[in-house]
Short mmCIF file of C-alpha atoms in Angstrom, two decimals:
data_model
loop_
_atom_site.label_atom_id
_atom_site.label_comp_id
_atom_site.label_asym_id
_atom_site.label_seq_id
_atom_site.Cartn_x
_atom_site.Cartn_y
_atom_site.Cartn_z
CA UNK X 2 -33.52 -6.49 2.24
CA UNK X 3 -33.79 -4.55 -0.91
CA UNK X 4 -30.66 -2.85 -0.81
CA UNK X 5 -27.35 -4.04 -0.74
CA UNK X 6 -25.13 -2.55 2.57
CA UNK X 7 -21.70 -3.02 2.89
CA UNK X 8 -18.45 -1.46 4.89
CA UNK X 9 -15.19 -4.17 4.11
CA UNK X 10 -12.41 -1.68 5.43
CA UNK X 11 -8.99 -2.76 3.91
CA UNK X 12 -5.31 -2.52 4.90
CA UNK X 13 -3.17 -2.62 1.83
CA UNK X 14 0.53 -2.80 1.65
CA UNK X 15 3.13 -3.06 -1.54
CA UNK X 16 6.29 -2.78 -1.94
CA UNK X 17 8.77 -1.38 -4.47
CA UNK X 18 10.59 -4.12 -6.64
CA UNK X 19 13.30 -5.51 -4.94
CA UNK X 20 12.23 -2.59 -2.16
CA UNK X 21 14.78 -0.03 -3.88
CA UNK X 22 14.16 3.29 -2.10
CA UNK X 23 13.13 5.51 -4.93
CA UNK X 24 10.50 7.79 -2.56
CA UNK X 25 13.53 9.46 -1.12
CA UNK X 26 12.10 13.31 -0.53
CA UNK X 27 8.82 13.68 1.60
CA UNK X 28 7.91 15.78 -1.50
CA UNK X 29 7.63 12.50 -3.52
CA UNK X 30 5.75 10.51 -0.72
CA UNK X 31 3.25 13.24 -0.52
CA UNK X 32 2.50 13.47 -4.17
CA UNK X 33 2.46 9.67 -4.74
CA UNK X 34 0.69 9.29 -1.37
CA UNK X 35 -2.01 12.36 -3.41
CA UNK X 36 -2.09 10.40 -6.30
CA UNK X 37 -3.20 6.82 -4.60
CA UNK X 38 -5.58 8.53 -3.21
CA UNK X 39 -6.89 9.80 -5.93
CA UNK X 40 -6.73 6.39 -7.67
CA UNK X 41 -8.82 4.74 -5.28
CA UNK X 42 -11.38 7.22 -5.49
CA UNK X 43 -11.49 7.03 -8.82
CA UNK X 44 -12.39 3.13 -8.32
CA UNK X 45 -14.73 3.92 -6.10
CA UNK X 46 -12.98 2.69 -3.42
CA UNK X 47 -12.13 6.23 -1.01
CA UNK X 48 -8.74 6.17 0.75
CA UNK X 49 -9.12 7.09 4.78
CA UNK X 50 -5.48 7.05 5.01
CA UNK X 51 -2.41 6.55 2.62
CA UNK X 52 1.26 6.44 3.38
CA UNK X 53 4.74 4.80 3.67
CA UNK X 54 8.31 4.95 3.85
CA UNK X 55 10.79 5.55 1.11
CA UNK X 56 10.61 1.19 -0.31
CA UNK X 57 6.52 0.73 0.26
CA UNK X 58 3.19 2.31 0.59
CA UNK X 59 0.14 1.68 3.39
CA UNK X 60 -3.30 2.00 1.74
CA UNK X 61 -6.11 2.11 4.17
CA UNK X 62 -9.86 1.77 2.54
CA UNK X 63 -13.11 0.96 1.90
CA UNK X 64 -13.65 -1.21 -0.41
CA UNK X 65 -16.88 -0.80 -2.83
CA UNK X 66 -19.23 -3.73 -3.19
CA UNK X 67 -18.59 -2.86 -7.19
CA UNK X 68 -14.60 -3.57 -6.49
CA UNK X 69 -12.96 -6.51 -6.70
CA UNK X 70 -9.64 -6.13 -4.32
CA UNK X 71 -6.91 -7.53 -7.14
CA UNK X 72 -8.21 -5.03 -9.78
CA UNK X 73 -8.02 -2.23 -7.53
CA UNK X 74 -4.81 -3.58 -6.47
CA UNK X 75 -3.47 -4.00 -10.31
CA UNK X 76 -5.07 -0.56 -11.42
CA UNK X 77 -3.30 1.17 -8.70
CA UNK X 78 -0.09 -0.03 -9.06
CA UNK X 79 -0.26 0.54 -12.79
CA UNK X 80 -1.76 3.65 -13.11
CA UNK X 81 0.38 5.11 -10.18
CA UNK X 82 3.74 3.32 -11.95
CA UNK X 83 2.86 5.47 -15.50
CA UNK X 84 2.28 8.10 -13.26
CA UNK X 85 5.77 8.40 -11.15
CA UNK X 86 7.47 7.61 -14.95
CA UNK X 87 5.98 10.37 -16.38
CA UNK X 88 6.41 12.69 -13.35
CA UNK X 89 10.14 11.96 -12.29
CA UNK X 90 12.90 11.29 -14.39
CA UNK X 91 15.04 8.96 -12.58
CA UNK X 92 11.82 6.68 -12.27
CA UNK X 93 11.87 5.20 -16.24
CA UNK X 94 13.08 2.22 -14.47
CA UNK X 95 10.11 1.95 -11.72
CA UNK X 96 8.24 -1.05 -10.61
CA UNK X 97 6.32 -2.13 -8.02
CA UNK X 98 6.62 -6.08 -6.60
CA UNK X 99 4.39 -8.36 -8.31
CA UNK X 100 2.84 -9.37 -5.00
CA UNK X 101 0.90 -7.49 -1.90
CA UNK X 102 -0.66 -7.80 0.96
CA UNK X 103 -4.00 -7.00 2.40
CA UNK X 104 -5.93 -7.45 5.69
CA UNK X 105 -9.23 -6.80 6.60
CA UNK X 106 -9.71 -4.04 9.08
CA UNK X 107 -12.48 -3.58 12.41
CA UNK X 108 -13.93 -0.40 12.61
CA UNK X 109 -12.97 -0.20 15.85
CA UNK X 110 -9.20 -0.23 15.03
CA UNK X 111 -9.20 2.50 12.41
CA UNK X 112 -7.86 5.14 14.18
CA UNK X 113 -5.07 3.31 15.44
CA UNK X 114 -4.35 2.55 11.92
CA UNK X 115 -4.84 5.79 10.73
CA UNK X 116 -2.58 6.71 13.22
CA UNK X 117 0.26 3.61 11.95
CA UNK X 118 0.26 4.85 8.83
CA UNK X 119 0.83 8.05 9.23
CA UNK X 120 4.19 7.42 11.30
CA UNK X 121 5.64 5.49 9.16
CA UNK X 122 8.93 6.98 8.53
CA UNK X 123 9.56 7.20 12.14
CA UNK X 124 8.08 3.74 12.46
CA UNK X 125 10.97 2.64 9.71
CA UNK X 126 13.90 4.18 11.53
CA UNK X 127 13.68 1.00 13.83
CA UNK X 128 12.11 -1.54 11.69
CA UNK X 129 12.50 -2.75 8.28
CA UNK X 130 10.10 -3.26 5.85
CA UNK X 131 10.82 -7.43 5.90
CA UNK X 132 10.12 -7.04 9.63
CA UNK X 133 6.97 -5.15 9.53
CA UNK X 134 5.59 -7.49 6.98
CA UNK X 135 6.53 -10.33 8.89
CA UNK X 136 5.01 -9.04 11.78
CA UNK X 137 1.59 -7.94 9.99
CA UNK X 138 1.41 -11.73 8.23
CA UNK X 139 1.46 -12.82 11.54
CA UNK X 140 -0.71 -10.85 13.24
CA UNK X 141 -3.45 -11.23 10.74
CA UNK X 142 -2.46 -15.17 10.92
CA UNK X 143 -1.62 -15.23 7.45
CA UNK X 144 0.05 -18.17 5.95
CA UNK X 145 3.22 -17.80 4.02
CA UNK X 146 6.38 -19.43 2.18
CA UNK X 147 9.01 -16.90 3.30
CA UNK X 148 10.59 -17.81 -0.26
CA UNK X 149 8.05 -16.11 -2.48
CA UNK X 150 7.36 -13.11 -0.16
CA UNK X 151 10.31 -11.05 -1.63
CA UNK X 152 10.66 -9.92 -5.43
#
């Protein structure tokens, strides 16, 4: 075949250190939400849908056969960690966990996603953000050692 064709569709979700709630306003989801975006674009990598409550974000992607997922992951949360700094004053003392988690996603479950993500502060009135997690490891069959999950 002499060209390379991909589509690896990606389900990305990080977390706040210690999940402190610093994304209180919808005004500061939406920008940070804006600004993800636009990170992953910029790494060639386009965002379909981007989201979260007021302790996480949902990322949902394509990823580009040029990307490597931990260096998007790693440019994202570092660019977008100068960014809110720089942007809000009571964030000098941001950080995101250390950690993340990612699942790969069927096209035929993308609007469904779409659809997750974009409910998620409803979606967070009933379930925490340990639960979902939980729940999404599991689904995805994930292995994990509940005592490095949480930073």
């Amino acid at each position: 075949m002499p060209q390379s064709l991909v589509q690896n569709y990606v389900h990305l979700v990080f977390s706040t250190k210690g999940r402190r709630p610093w994304f209180q306003s919808e005004e500061e989801r939406q920008r940070l939400h804006a600004y993800l975006a636009g990170a992953c674009r910029n790494l060639e990598c386009p965002a379909f849908q981007v989201g979260g409550a007021t302790d996480h974000v949902h990322i949902f992607f394509a990823l580009s056969q040029n990307a490597r997922l931990r260096d998007l992951v790693r440019d994202a949360k570092k660019e977008s960690s100068k960014w809110l700094k720089r942007e809000f004053r009571n964030a000098k003392d941001f950080h995101w966990q250390s950690g993340y988690a990612a699942f790969s996603i069927s096209p035929a479950h993308t609007a469904k996603l779409k659809e997750y993500i974009r409910t998620q502060m409803e979606h967070h009135k009933k379930v925490s953000f340990q639960e979902e997690l939980r729940r999404l490891l599991e689904l995805y069959e994930v292995q994990y050692d509940e005592r490095y999950v949480w930073d």
